[in-house]
Amino acid sequence: MDWATILTTILAILKFTGIGLSMAFGVLALLTKYRDDDGNITRWGRFALIGVFASGLSSAAAQSVELILSNKARRDAEHRTQLELEANTRLLTQINRGLNPLSDVRASFWLRVSLEHPELRGFVKRFVTSVNPLIARWESDASSRGDALAYPSSKDMNGKVLTVNVRQDSPLFPQEGSERFAYTVFENTTITMRFYRTPIEIRQFPHYGAIEPSRSVRDPDIEMYFEQDDASPWDINLEYEPATGTFRVRGSSIFSDPNYWRSSGEIVSLLDLAGAQVFITAGHTLVSFEEREKRVHPEVDSVVLDVGSRKGLRFRGARLIAHKDPVDGQTIYEYRFPKSFEAAVAELQ
């Protein structure tokens, strides 16, 4: 028997006791004389006085118990309301998670490539020699817009070419046979995004630094790969900036196949990214495993993520924390999402 049941029983007893005392002393008042002829209180009067106090105490006790039970009922009702509110919140969260699943995930990216490697200088010389006359023609003739293989992707107000876009099937693009390393750098460049539901320190990231027995690492909650589909060979192009001589790998809406994701099940919706963390790495397929020194580590300018109907989540380079790997020199880019989903979406627009 719980204490609420005990108090309810006591309340009933007190109420009936109060009723009984009131009836008894009411009858006593009709049948007896409280004072004698001298005005003194008689023995029955003293009984009546004690009865009045006893009846009052019984009523006060009953009122106190009733107040206790009323407060408990109110607290229980508030607790039930809170539980219902939490249950409804969880239900709405699950509905929202279902409305914002991690599906049809695509990434567009711009990666700066350093071409200082000796094996790349030949390509750079050939490319600049070939593209400069085209740029001169595009700038002198406003109607000249290039073709599908190579064209000025942006100009300033005076018609000066700011960037040139070169498709993989263009003669300007590195040639697979004669410029194998340059071809590998541009054609096979990929990015990987590794998400953590609860943020970690960089030393806990398994792809940073040397693995040591004393080092504690944590695997990501979801790992996504974005690499060119052989069926869409024009998803990754070369972008050239004449004014600075900058070369970029430009990926356009690269699809990440969920069949190849590694997932712990902690992140299944965009809503799960609130307060989460992502590490972005970029690289290219090695020319051969015997020549591991032949690697060019691209630098991330920006990555734009499209998830289902949610488009344009832009991870700008200025918002990314860069960590230089002490072993191979690769840059690992970190971004921490704001605590709320709405704030994260607003910041990434």
Short mmCIF file of C-alpha atoms in Angstrom, two decimals:
data_model
loop_
_atom_site.label_atom_id
_atom_site.label_comp_id
_atom_site.label_asym_id
_atom_site.label_seq_id
_atom_site.Cartn_x
_atom_site.Cartn_y
_atom_site.Cartn_z
CA MET A 1 0.00 0.00 0.00
CA ASP A 2 1.51 3.36 -1.01
CA TRP A 3 1.43 6.48 1.08
CA ALA A 4 -1.21 8.14 -1.11
CA THR A 5 -3.64 5.30 -0.34
CA ILE A 6 -2.82 5.59 3.38
CA LEU A 7 -3.49 9.35 3.32
CA THR A 8 -6.77 8.80 1.49
CA THR A 9 -7.84 6.33 4.19
CA ILE A 10 -6.83 8.74 6.97
CA LEU A 11 -8.77 11.54 5.22
CA ALA A 12 -11.91 9.41 5.14
CA ILE A 13 -11.51 8.52 8.84
CA LEU A 14 -10.99 12.15 9.81
CA LYS A 15 -14.02 13.30 7.83
CA PHE A 16 -16.31 10.66 9.36
CA THR A 17 -14.85 11.39 12.79
CA GLY A 18 -15.56 15.07 12.31
CA ILE A 19 -19.13 14.31 11.22
CA GLY A 20 -19.63 11.99 14.20
CA LEU A 21 -18.31 14.51 16.70
CA SER A 22 -20.48 17.26 15.23
CA MET A 23 -23.61 15.09 15.48
CA ALA A 24 -22.78 13.87 19.02
CA PHE A 25 -22.14 17.29 20.45
CA GLY A 26 -25.09 18.75 18.58
CA VAL A 27 -27.38 16.28 20.32
CA LEU A 28 -25.55 16.93 23.59
CA ALA A 29 -26.29 20.66 23.20
CA LEU A 30 -30.02 19.94 22.94
CA LEU A 31 -30.24 17.55 25.89
CA THR A 32 -27.92 19.14 28.44
CA LYS A 33 -27.31 22.41 30.23
CA TYR A 34 -23.86 24.01 29.68
CA ARG A 35 -24.00 26.47 32.64
CA ASP A 36 -25.60 26.31 36.08
CA ASP A 37 -27.76 29.02 37.62
CA ASP A 38 -24.66 30.86 38.83
CA GLY A 39 -23.25 30.97 35.28
CA ASN A 40 -20.53 28.43 35.84
CA ILE A 41 -19.70 25.81 33.19
CA THR A 42 -21.17 22.44 34.07
CA ARG A 43 -19.53 19.03 33.58
CA TRP A 44 -21.49 18.63 30.32
CA GLY A 45 -20.35 22.06 29.26
CA ARG A 46 -16.74 20.99 29.71
CA PHE A 47 -17.46 17.87 27.61
CA ALA A 48 -19.00 20.11 24.94
CA LEU A 49 -15.98 22.45 24.98
CA ILE A 50 -13.56 19.53 24.56
CA GLY A 51 -15.76 18.20 21.77
CA VAL A 52 -15.65 21.51 19.91
CA PHE A 53 -11.84 21.51 20.03
CA ALA A 54 -11.72 17.83 18.97
CA SER A 55 -14.10 18.47 16.08
CA GLY A 56 -12.03 21.49 14.98
CA LEU A 57 -8.80 19.54 15.12
CA SER A 58 -10.38 16.73 13.14
CA SER A 59 -11.58 19.17 10.47
CA ALA A 60 -8.17 20.89 10.33
CA ALA A 61 -6.39 17.55 10.01
CA ALA A 62 -8.82 16.48 7.28
CA GLN A 63 -8.23 19.75 5.45
CA SER A 64 -4.43 19.31 5.70
CA VAL A 65 -4.57 15.76 4.38
CA GLU A 66 -6.87 16.89 1.56
CA LEU A 67 -4.44 19.67 0.66
CA ILE A 68 -1.53 17.20 0.60
CA LEU A 69 -3.47 14.87 -1.66
CA SER A 70 -4.49 17.79 -3.89
CA ASN A 71 -0.86 18.90 -4.26
CA LYS A 72 0.19 15.37 -5.05
CA ALA A 73 -2.55 15.07 -7.68
CA ARG A 74 -1.37 18.35 -9.20
CA ARG A 75 2.26 17.20 -9.26
CA ASP A 76 1.23 13.86 -10.75
CA ALA A 77 -0.77 15.66 -13.43
CA GLU A 78 2.20 17.94 -14.21
CA HIS A 79 4.48 14.91 -14.38
CA ARG A 80 2.10 13.12 -16.76
CA THR A 81 1.90 16.26 -18.89
CA GLN A 82 5.71 16.48 -18.96
CA LEU A 83 6.00 12.81 -19.94
CA GLU A 84 3.41 13.29 -22.69
CA LEU A 85 5.26 16.40 -23.91
CA GLU A 86 8.56 14.52 -23.99
CA ALA A 87 6.93 11.58 -25.77
CA ASN A 88 5.38 13.96 -28.34
CA THR A 89 8.74 15.71 -28.77
CA ARG A 90 10.46 12.39 -29.39
CA LEU A 91 7.74 11.44 -31.85
CA LEU A 92 8.05 14.75 -33.70
CA THR A 93 11.83 14.36 -33.73
CA GLN A 94 11.52 10.90 -35.23
CA ILE A 95 9.08 12.25 -37.83
CA ASN A 96 11.46 15.11 -38.66
CA ARG A 97 14.36 12.67 -38.88
CA GLY A 98 12.29 10.62 -41.29
CA LEU A 99 11.58 13.74 -43.34
CA ASN A 100 15.30 14.62 -43.49
CA PRO A 101 17.05 11.31 -44.17
CA LEU A 102 20.64 10.99 -45.37
CA SER A 103 19.68 10.01 -48.88
CA ASP A 104 20.80 11.04 -52.37
CA VAL A 105 23.91 12.66 -50.90
CA ARG A 106 25.99 14.57 -53.45
CA ALA A 107 29.03 16.80 -53.10
CA SER A 108 30.47 19.52 -55.29
CA PHE A 109 33.95 20.66 -54.41
CA TRP A 110 36.79 22.96 -55.39
CA LEU A 111 40.28 21.73 -54.50
CA ARG A 112 43.45 23.75 -55.12
CA VAL A 113 46.29 21.70 -56.54
CA SER A 114 49.97 22.57 -56.24
CA LEU A 115 51.82 21.59 -59.43
CA GLU A 116 55.36 22.03 -58.12
CA HIS A 117 56.11 18.33 -58.43
CA PRO A 118 58.77 17.81 -61.15
CA GLU A 119 56.59 15.34 -63.06
CA LEU A 120 53.82 17.94 -63.35
CA ARG A 121 55.84 20.80 -64.80
CA GLY A 122 55.67 19.48 -68.33
CA PHE A 123 51.89 19.41 -68.21
CA VAL A 124 51.72 22.92 -66.73
CA LYS A 125 53.93 24.31 -69.50
CA ARG A 126 51.90 22.62 -72.24
CA PHE A 127 48.59 23.70 -70.72
CA VAL A 128 49.52 27.37 -70.27
CA THR A 129 51.00 27.55 -73.77
CA SER A 130 47.80 26.08 -75.23
CA VAL A 131 45.23 27.96 -73.16
CA ASN A 132 46.67 31.50 -73.37
CA PRO A 133 45.72 32.00 -77.07
CA LEU A 134 42.20 30.78 -76.29
CA ILE A 135 41.90 33.22 -73.39
CA ALA A 136 43.10 36.06 -75.62
CA ARG A 137 40.43 35.19 -78.21
CA TRP A 138 37.67 34.93 -75.61
CA GLU A 139 38.63 38.33 -74.18
CA SER A 140 38.93 40.10 -77.54
CA ASP A 141 35.68 38.71 -78.94
CA ALA A 142 32.73 38.92 -76.56
CA SER A 143 30.75 36.45 -78.69
CA SER A 144 33.48 33.81 -78.38
CA ARG A 145 32.48 31.50 -75.55
CA GLY A 146 34.61 28.45 -76.18
CA ASP A 147 33.01 25.05 -76.59
CA ALA A 148 31.76 22.21 -74.40
CA LEU A 149 35.31 20.94 -73.83
CA ALA A 150 36.95 24.18 -72.69
CA TYR A 151 35.29 27.51 -71.98
CA PRO A 152 35.57 30.63 -69.79
CA SER A 153 33.45 29.74 -66.76
CA SER A 154 33.56 33.31 -65.40
CA LYS A 155 34.50 36.81 -66.60
CA ASP A 156 34.60 40.21 -64.94
CA MET A 157 32.58 43.25 -66.07
CA ASN A 158 35.28 44.17 -68.61
CA GLY A 159 35.26 40.74 -70.23
CA LYS A 160 38.50 39.58 -68.62
CA VAL A 161 38.53 35.80 -68.16
CA LEU A 162 38.68 34.89 -64.47
CA THR A 163 38.41 31.09 -64.67
CA VAL A 164 38.59 28.46 -67.40
CA ASN A 165 36.79 25.14 -67.14
CA VAL A 166 38.32 22.12 -68.93
CA ARG A 167 36.49 18.83 -69.30
CA GLN A 168 38.25 15.49 -69.11
CA ASP A 169 37.77 14.77 -72.81
CA SER A 170 39.40 18.08 -73.81
CA PRO A 171 42.88 18.02 -75.41
CA LEU A 172 43.85 20.54 -72.72
CA PHE A 173 43.20 18.02 -69.96
CA PRO A 174 46.19 15.90 -68.85
CA GLN A 175 46.65 13.00 -71.27
CA GLU A 176 46.40 9.55 -69.73
CA GLY A 177 49.23 8.12 -71.81
CA SER A 178 51.84 10.87 -71.97
CA GLU A 179 50.99 12.77 -68.75
CA ARG A 180 50.08 9.89 -66.52
CA PHE A 181 50.83 11.49 -63.16
CA ALA A 182 49.02 14.76 -63.96
CA TYR A 183 46.10 12.72 -65.30
CA THR A 184 45.96 10.74 -62.04
CA VAL A 185 46.05 13.90 -59.93
CA PHE A 186 43.12 15.52 -61.70
CA GLU A 187 41.01 12.61 -62.90
CA ASN A 188 41.24 10.45 -59.77
CA THR A 189 40.90 13.09 -57.05
CA THR A 190 38.31 12.19 -54.40
CA ILE A 191 37.09 13.50 -51.07
CA THR A 192 36.00 11.61 -47.98
CA MET A 193 33.74 12.99 -45.24
CA ARG A 194 33.83 11.30 -41.83
CA PHE A 195 31.15 12.38 -39.35
CA TYR A 196 31.14 12.04 -35.56
CA ARG A 197 27.92 12.43 -33.57
CA THR A 198 29.98 13.43 -30.52
CA PRO A 199 33.07 15.52 -31.43
CA ILE A 200 36.56 14.16 -30.81
CA GLU A 201 40.04 15.62 -30.57
CA ILE A 202 42.25 15.41 -33.66
CA ARG A 203 44.54 12.83 -31.99
CA GLN A 204 41.55 10.50 -31.70
CA PHE A 205 41.01 10.65 -35.46
CA PRO A 206 42.28 7.30 -36.83
CA HIS A 207 43.64 8.84 -40.06
CA TYR A 208 45.86 11.41 -38.34
CA GLY A 209 49.48 10.77 -37.41
CA ALA A 210 51.14 7.49 -36.55
CA ILE A 211 49.23 4.74 -34.82
CA GLU A 212 50.72 4.10 -31.38
CA PRO A 213 49.69 1.46 -28.81
CA SER A 214 48.99 4.13 -26.18
CA ARG A 215 46.91 6.26 -28.51
CA SER A 216 43.13 6.13 -28.18
CA VAL A 217 41.27 6.49 -31.49
CA ARG A 218 37.58 6.48 -32.37
CA ASP A 219 36.01 5.36 -35.60
CA PRO A 220 33.56 7.78 -37.27
CA ASP A 221 29.83 7.27 -36.93
CA ILE A 222 29.43 7.54 -40.69
CA GLU A 223 31.99 7.66 -43.48
CA MET A 224 31.10 8.83 -47.01
CA TYR A 225 33.19 8.62 -50.16
CA PHE A 226 32.79 10.93 -53.14
CA GLU A 227 34.58 9.69 -56.23
CA GLN A 228 33.90 9.93 -59.93
CA ASP A 229 31.48 7.45 -61.41
CA ASP A 230 32.91 5.85 -64.55
CA ALA A 231 29.50 6.34 -66.15
CA SER A 232 29.80 10.12 -65.57
CA PRO A 233 33.36 10.99 -66.63
CA TRP A 234 32.67 14.73 -66.76
CA ASP A 235 31.74 15.10 -63.09
CA ILE A 236 35.34 16.05 -62.28
CA ASN A 237 36.96 18.79 -64.37
CA LEU A 238 40.02 21.02 -64.28
CA GLU A 239 39.56 24.69 -63.42
CA TYR A 240 42.28 27.23 -64.20
CA GLU A 241 42.65 30.78 -62.87
CA PRO A 242 44.85 32.76 -65.32
CA ALA A 243 45.54 35.73 -63.03
CA THR A 244 47.18 33.59 -60.34
CA GLY A 245 48.09 30.46 -62.29
CA THR A 246 45.99 28.44 -59.84
CA PHE A 247 44.77 24.97 -60.84
CA ARG A 248 41.76 23.40 -59.17
CA VAL A 249 39.97 20.10 -59.31
CA ARG A 250 36.29 20.86 -59.65
CA GLY A 251 33.82 18.14 -58.72
CA SER A 252 30.20 18.62 -59.73
CA SER A 253 27.42 16.85 -57.85
CA ILE A 254 29.38 13.68 -57.12
CA PHE A 255 27.07 10.98 -55.78
CA SER A 256 28.05 8.99 -52.69
CA ASP A 257 26.77 5.42 -52.83
CA PRO A 258 25.31 4.49 -49.40
CA ASN A 259 26.14 0.85 -50.09
CA TYR A 260 29.77 1.76 -49.41
CA TRP A 261 29.20 3.88 -46.31
CA ARG A 262 30.57 2.77 -42.98
CA SER A 263 28.00 3.59 -40.34
CA SER A 264 27.46 3.02 -36.63
CA GLY A 265 23.77 3.90 -36.93
CA GLU A 266 24.16 7.02 -34.78
CA ILE A 267 23.72 9.39 -37.73
CA VAL A 268 20.82 8.59 -40.06
CA SER A 269 19.30 12.05 -40.60
CA LEU A 270 20.37 15.61 -41.23
CA LEU A 271 18.97 16.46 -37.79
CA ASP A 272 21.62 14.23 -36.23
CA LEU A 273 24.32 16.63 -37.46
CA ALA A 274 23.37 19.28 -34.89
CA GLY A 275 26.38 19.55 -32.57
CA ALA A 276 28.25 16.94 -34.62
CA GLN A 277 31.66 17.09 -36.30
CA VAL A 278 33.03 16.23 -39.74
CA PHE A 279 36.56 15.66 -41.02
CA ILE A 280 37.17 16.20 -44.75
CA THR A 281 40.14 14.71 -46.56
CA ALA A 282 41.06 15.04 -50.23
CA GLY A 283 43.49 13.03 -52.30
CA HIS A 284 44.05 11.05 -55.46
CA THR A 285 44.73 7.45 -56.40
CA LEU A 286 48.42 6.67 -56.29
CA VAL A 287 50.25 6.24 -59.56
CA SER A 288 51.62 3.03 -58.06
CA PHE A 289 52.03 1.71 -54.56
CA GLU A 290 55.79 1.53 -55.16
CA GLU A 291 55.88 5.32 -55.67
CA ARG A 292 54.03 6.59 -52.60
CA GLU A 293 56.06 9.78 -52.61
CA LYS A 294 54.27 10.76 -55.82
CA ARG A 295 51.32 12.32 -54.11
CA VAL A 296 49.84 15.76 -54.39
CA HIS A 297 47.70 16.82 -51.44
CA PRO A 298 44.90 19.11 -52.66
CA GLU A 299 43.76 21.97 -50.44
CA VAL A 300 40.03 22.39 -49.88
CA ASP A 301 38.60 25.70 -51.05
CA SER A 302 35.00 24.64 -50.42
CA VAL A 303 32.68 21.66 -50.39
CA VAL A 304 28.96 21.96 -51.13
CA LEU A 305 26.77 19.15 -49.86
CA ASP A 306 23.30 18.32 -51.22
CA VAL A 307 21.21 15.89 -49.16
CA GLY A 308 17.90 14.98 -50.76
CA SER A 309 15.87 18.16 -51.14
CA ARG A 310 18.22 20.10 -48.85
CA LYS A 311 20.61 21.83 -51.25
CA GLY A 312 23.69 23.95 -50.86
CA LEU A 313 25.21 23.15 -47.46
CA ARG A 314 28.49 24.98 -48.10
CA PHE A 315 31.61 24.13 -46.10
CA ARG A 316 33.81 27.12 -46.90
CA GLY A 317 37.55 26.88 -46.45
CA ALA A 318 37.51 29.85 -44.07
CA ARG A 319 35.23 27.95 -41.69
CA LEU A 320 37.33 24.78 -41.73
CA ILE A 321 40.04 24.04 -39.18
CA ALA A 322 43.11 22.69 -40.97
CA HIS A 323 45.23 19.97 -39.33
CA LYS A 324 48.51 19.08 -41.04
CA ASP A 325 49.24 15.37 -40.70
CA PRO A 326 52.72 15.06 -39.14
CA VAL A 327 53.44 11.82 -41.01
CA ASP A 328 52.59 12.39 -44.68
CA GLY A 329 51.78 16.11 -44.79
CA GLN A 330 48.15 15.68 -45.81
CA THR A 331 45.77 18.38 -44.59
CA ILE A 332 42.73 17.16 -42.66
CA TYR A 333 39.90 19.68 -42.51
CA GLU A 334 37.58 19.82 -39.50
CA TYR A 335 34.17 21.45 -39.12
CA ARG A 336 31.95 21.46 -36.04
CA PHE A 337 28.23 21.95 -36.53
CA PRO A 338 26.31 24.41 -34.33
CA LYS A 339 24.21 22.91 -31.55
CA SER A 340 20.87 23.31 -33.34
CA PHE A 341 19.90 22.10 -36.79
CA GLU A 342 18.45 25.48 -37.75
CA ALA A 343 21.68 27.26 -36.78
CA ALA A 344 23.73 24.73 -38.73
CA VAL A 345 21.66 25.24 -41.89
CA ALA A 346 21.87 29.03 -41.51
CA GLU A 347 25.66 28.96 -41.05
CA LEU A 348 26.23 26.70 -44.07
CA GLN A 349 24.15 28.74 -46.51
#
